[in-house]
Amino acid sequence: MSANPPLGRVERYLAQELARGPLHFTLIDPDKSPGERAASIAKGAVALGSSAILLGGSTGISRDVMGRAAGAVKASVNVPVIIFPEGPDSLAPEADAVLFMSMLNSRNLDLVIRVHARAAPLVRSMGLEPIPLGYLVIAPGMRVGEVGQADTVDRDDLAGATGYALAAQFLGMRYVYLEAGSGAPEPVPDAMVRAVRKALTIPVVVGGGIRSATEAAPLLAAGANVLVTGSVTEEEGLGEGFRGVLSEVRRARGG
Ligand code: 1GP
């Protein structure tokens, strides 16, 4: 036994990249964009500077659909393919890693820890790298807030968000994800990102409602370490909105 097991390959890569500045992850829903379609979005996204592909989003993605998307994406890009899980049934060994996330503010203990107890042996047997992450749903929370039975953090409750995020860090989680919900009319407030960033030493991931440079710039200025976008590519492909987000991230990285 070692007190601090070494980081896995994906986390080492992310740590190296994060040391050079903020990153962008592209979330692709394999139910909406299966197999080769997921691969083609991933290829375009990575060419524009996205640093990882997250696969997930819908409820009820089967292992088969996840596996085919992960396999196709892996064959076309050289960045990590990470499952954004919805439950143990959507895990597939074709991916590199899984966000092993606890929904910190869910009233449903299944989403805080019980599903994890069922999923952990599966994650190990599939050889997926688990990335420990505290997932915090901020108002409005959208569908994930509802399905996840979240006590959403109010948008002006900076102390509440900071408390949860710091607790996640103290529990040993290595990332915190501030989630406004997919398709949120506005992203997490930049003042909240700034407050959480200031209190933590682990990376802060921000997602939900980021559709263009206009939303991305203040979040990056507030210190967000990773921006996640999903809907914008599902709805508009690699158009102006997505390109705008990526150009802000590249600018924040000094490139
Ligand atoms: C959802 O944070 C992600 O979990 C992405 O949200 O679909 O609004 O980009 P969008």
Coordinates of C-alpha atoms and ligand atoms in Angstrom, one line a residue:
M1 CA 0.0 0.0 0.0
S2 CA 1.2 3.5 -0.7
A3 CA -0.2 6.6 1.0
N4 CA -0.4 8.5 -2.3
P5 CA -1.0 6.2 -5.2
P6 CA 0.5 7.7 -8.4
L7 CA -1.9 9.6 -10.7
G8 CA -3.2 7.8 -13.7
R9 CA -2.2 8.5 -17.3
V10 CA -5.2 10.8 -18.0
E11 CA -4.8 12.8 -14.9
R12 CA -1.1 13.3 -15.5
Y13 CA -1.8 14.6 -19.0
L14 CA -4.5 17.0 -17.6
A15 CA -2.2 18.2 -14.9
Q16 CA 0.5 18.9 -17.4
E17 CA -1.9 20.8 -19.7
L18 CA -3.5 22.7 -16.9
A19 CA -0.1 23.9 -15.8
R20 CA 0.0 25.9 -19.1
G21 CA -3.4 27.5 -18.7
P22 CA -7.2 26.7 -18.9
L23 CA -8.6 23.9 -21.0
H24 CA -11.7 23.1 -22.9
F25 CA -13.5 19.7 -22.9
T26 CA -16.1 18.8 -25.5
L27 CA -19.1 16.9 -24.2
I28 CA -20.7 14.6 -26.8
D29 CA -23.9 12.7 -26.2
P30 CA -23.5 9.3 -27.9
D31 CA -27.3 8.9 -28.1
K32 CA -27.6 12.1 -30.2
S33 CA -24.3 11.7 -31.9
P34 CA -23.5 7.9 -32.2
G35 CA -20.3 6.3 -33.4
E36 CA -18.7 8.0 -36.3
R37 CA -20.7 11.1 -35.9
A38 CA -19.2 11.5 -32.4
A39 CA -15.8 10.8 -33.9
S40 CA -16.2 13.6 -36.5
I41 CA -17.3 16.2 -33.9
A42 CA -14.4 15.1 -31.7
K43 CA -11.9 15.5 -34.6
G44 CA -13.1 19.0 -35.4
A45 CA -13.1 20.0 -31.7
V46 CA -9.6 18.8 -31.0
A47 CA -8.3 20.5 -34.2
L48 CA -9.7 23.8 -32.6
G49 CA -7.9 23.1 -29.3
S50 CA -10.3 21.0 -27.2
S51 CA -8.2 18.9 -24.7
A52 CA -10.5 16.0 -23.9
I53 CA -13.7 14.4 -25.1
L54 CA -16.4 13.7 -22.6
L55 CA -19.0 11.2 -23.5
G56 CA -22.4 11.3 -21.8
G57 CA -25.3 13.5 -21.3
S58 CA -28.5 11.6 -21.8
T59 CA -30.1 9.2 -19.3
G60 CA -30.1 5.6 -20.3
I61 CA -27.1 5.4 -22.6
S62 CA -26.3 1.8 -23.1
R63 CA -22.9 0.2 -22.8
D64 CA -23.0 -0.7 -26.4
V65 CA -23.8 2.8 -27.6
M66 CA -21.1 4.2 -25.2
G67 CA -18.6 1.6 -26.3
R68 CA -19.1 2.3 -30.0
A69 CA -18.8 6.1 -29.6
A70 CA -15.7 5.7 -27.3
G71 CA -14.0 3.3 -29.8
A72 CA -14.7 5.6 -32.8
V73 CA -13.6 8.7 -31.0
K74 CA -10.4 7.1 -29.7
A75 CA -9.5 5.9 -33.2
S76 CA -9.8 9.5 -34.5
V77 CA -8.2 11.8 -31.9
N78 CA -5.2 11.6 -29.6
V79 CA -6.8 13.3 -26.5
P80 CA -8.3 11.4 -23.6
V81 CA -11.9 10.0 -24.0
I82 CA -13.6 10.3 -20.6
I83 CA -17.0 9.0 -19.7
F84 CA -19.3 11.6 -18.0
P85 CA -21.4 8.9 -16.3
E86 CA -25.0 8.7 -15.7
G87 CA -24.8 5.3 -14.0
P88 CA -22.9 2.0 -14.1
D89 CA -24.9 0.8 -17.1
S90 CA -23.3 3.4 -19.4
L91 CA -19.7 2.5 -18.5
A92 CA -17.7 1.0 -21.4
P93 CA -14.1 -0.2 -21.4
E94 CA -13.3 1.5 -24.7
A95 CA -12.9 4.8 -23.0
D96 CA -9.8 5.9 -21.1
A97 CA -11.3 7.3 -17.9
V98 CA -14.4 8.1 -16.1
L99 CA -15.3 11.2 -14.1
F100 CA -15.9 9.4 -10.8
M101 CA -18.2 12.1 -9.5
S102 CA -20.3 12.5 -6.4
M103 CA -23.2 14.9 -6.8
L104 CA -22.4 16.8 -3.7
N105 CA -25.8 18.5 -3.3
S106 CA -28.1 15.7 -4.2
R107 CA -30.8 14.7 -1.7
N108 CA -30.6 11.2 -3.2
L109 CA -27.8 9.2 -1.5
D110 CA -27.6 7.0 -4.6
L111 CA -26.0 9.9 -6.5
V112 CA -23.8 10.9 -3.6
I113 CA -22.2 7.5 -2.9
R114 CA -24.4 4.4 -3.4
V115 CA -24.2 4.1 -7.2
H116 CA -20.4 4.5 -6.8
A117 CA -20.2 1.5 -4.6
R118 CA -21.8 -0.6 -7.3
A119 CA -19.8 1.1 -10.1
A120 CA -16.3 0.9 -8.5
P121 CA -15.6 -2.8 -9.1
L122 CA -16.8 -2.4 -12.7
V123 CA -14.6 0.7 -13.2
R124 CA -11.7 -1.4 -12.0
S125 CA -12.5 -4.5 -14.1
M126 CA -12.9 -2.4 -17.2
G127 CA -9.6 -0.7 -16.7
L128 CA -11.1 2.8 -16.7
E129 CA -9.1 5.5 -14.9
P130 CA -11.4 7.0 -12.2
I131 CA -11.0 10.8 -11.8
P132 CA -12.4 11.8 -8.4
L133 CA -14.6 14.8 -8.8
G134 CA -17.1 16.8 -6.7
Y135 CA -20.1 17.7 -8.9
L136 CA -22.1 20.7 -7.7
V137 CA -25.3 21.8 -9.3
I138 CA -25.9 25.5 -9.3
A139 CA -29.3 27.1 -10.1
P140 CA -31.1 26.7 -12.4
G141 CA -29.7 23.1 -12.7
M142 CA -31.9 22.2 -15.6
R143 CA -32.6 18.5 -16.1
V144 CA -29.7 17.2 -14.2
G145 CA -30.8 19.3 -11.2
E146 CA -34.3 17.7 -11.4
V147 CA -33.3 14.1 -12.1
G148 CA -30.5 14.4 -9.6
Q149 CA -32.8 15.7 -6.9
A150 CA -30.3 18.5 -6.2
D151 CA -30.7 21.1 -3.6
T152 CA -29.4 23.6 -6.2
V153 CA -27.0 26.3 -4.9
D154 CA -28.5 29.8 -5.4
R155 CA -26.7 31.9 -8.0
D156 CA -25.8 34.5 -5.4
D157 CA -24.8 32.0 -2.7
L158 CA -21.0 32.3 -3.1
A159 CA -20.4 31.1 0.4
G160 CA -22.6 28.0 -0.1
A161 CA -20.8 27.1 -3.3
T162 CA -17.4 27.7 -1.7
G163 CA -18.3 25.5 1.3
Y164 CA -19.3 22.5 -0.9
A165 CA -16.2 22.9 -3.1
L166 CA -13.8 23.2 -0.3
A167 CA -15.4 20.2 1.4
A168 CA -14.8 18.2 -1.8
Q169 CA -11.2 19.2 -1.8
F170 CA -10.8 18.3 1.9
L171 CA -12.4 14.9 1.0
G172 CA -9.6 14.3 -1.4
M173 CA -11.5 14.9 -4.7
R174 CA -9.1 16.2 -7.3
Y175 CA -11.6 18.3 -9.4
V176 CA -14.7 20.4 -8.6
Y177 CA -17.3 20.8 -11.3
L178 CA -19.7 23.8 -11.1
E179 CA -22.7 22.8 -13.2
A180 CA -25.5 25.2 -14.2
G181 CA -27.2 22.4 -16.2
S182 CA -27.1 21.5 -19.8
G183 CA -28.8 24.2 -21.9
A184 CA -28.9 26.7 -18.9
P185 CA -29.9 30.2 -20.1
E186 CA -26.8 31.5 -18.4
P187 CA -23.7 29.8 -17.1
V188 CA -22.6 29.7 -13.5
P189 CA -22.0 33.4 -12.4
D190 CA -18.4 34.5 -12.8
A191 CA -18.4 35.9 -9.3
M192 CA -19.1 32.3 -8.0
V193 CA -16.3 30.9 -10.1
R194 CA -13.9 33.6 -8.8
A195 CA -14.9 32.9 -5.1
V196 CA -14.5 29.1 -5.5
R197 CA -11.2 29.4 -7.5
K198 CA -9.8 31.7 -4.7
A199 CA -10.7 29.2 -2.0
L200 CA -9.3 26.0 -3.7
T201 CA -6.1 24.6 -4.9
I202 CA -7.7 21.9 -7.1
P203 CA -8.9 22.7 -10.7
V204 CA -12.4 24.2 -11.1
V205 CA -14.4 22.9 -14.0
V206 CA -17.4 25.0 -15.2
G207 CA -20.2 23.9 -17.5
G208 CA -23.8 24.5 -18.5
G209 CA -25.0 27.3 -20.8
I210 CA -21.6 28.2 -22.4
R211 CA -22.4 28.9 -26.0
S212 CA -20.1 31.6 -27.3
A213 CA -17.1 33.7 -26.5
T214 CA -19.4 36.1 -24.6
E215 CA -20.1 33.5 -21.9
A216 CA -16.6 32.0 -22.0
A217 CA -14.5 35.2 -21.5
P218 CA -15.8 36.2 -18.0
L219 CA -15.5 32.6 -16.7
L220 CA -11.9 32.4 -17.9
A221 CA -11.2 35.8 -16.4
A222 CA -12.7 34.5 -13.1
G223 CA -10.1 31.7 -13.1
A224 CA -12.1 28.7 -14.4
N225 CA -9.6 25.9 -15.2
V226 CA -11.8 23.9 -17.5
L227 CA -14.8 25.0 -19.6
V228 CA -17.1 22.2 -20.8
T229 CA -19.5 22.7 -23.6
G230 CA -22.1 20.2 -25.0
S231 CA -25.2 21.7 -26.5
V232 CA -23.5 24.2 -28.7
T233 CA -21.9 21.5 -30.9
E234 CA -25.0 19.3 -30.8
E235 CA -27.1 22.2 -32.0
E236 CA -24.7 24.3 -34.2
G237 CA -21.8 21.9 -35.0
L238 CA -18.4 23.5 -35.0
G239 CA -19.8 26.9 -35.8
E240 CA -19.2 30.4 -34.7
G241 CA -20.3 29.9 -31.0
F242 CA -18.0 26.9 -30.5
R243 CA -15.1 28.5 -32.3
G244 CA -15.6 31.6 -30.1
V245 CA -15.3 29.6 -26.9
L246 CA -12.2 27.8 -28.2
S247 CA -10.6 31.1 -29.3
E248 CA -11.1 32.5 -25.8
V249 CA -9.5 29.4 -24.2
R250 CA -6.5 29.6 -26.6
R251 CA -6.2 33.3 -25.8
A252 CA -6.2 32.5 -22.0
R253 CA -3.5 30.0 -22.7
G254 CA -1.4 32.6 -24.4
G255 CA -1.7 31.2 -27.9
Ligands
1GP1 C1 -23.6 19.7 -19.1 O1 -22.0 21.2 -18.4 C2 -22.4 20.4 -19.4 O2 -23.4 18.7 -18.1 C3 -22.6 21.2 -20.7 O3 -23.7 22.0 -20.8 O4 -24.9 21.5 -22.8 O5 -25.2 23.7 -21.8 O6 -23.0 23.1 -22.9 P1 -24.2 22.6 -22.2

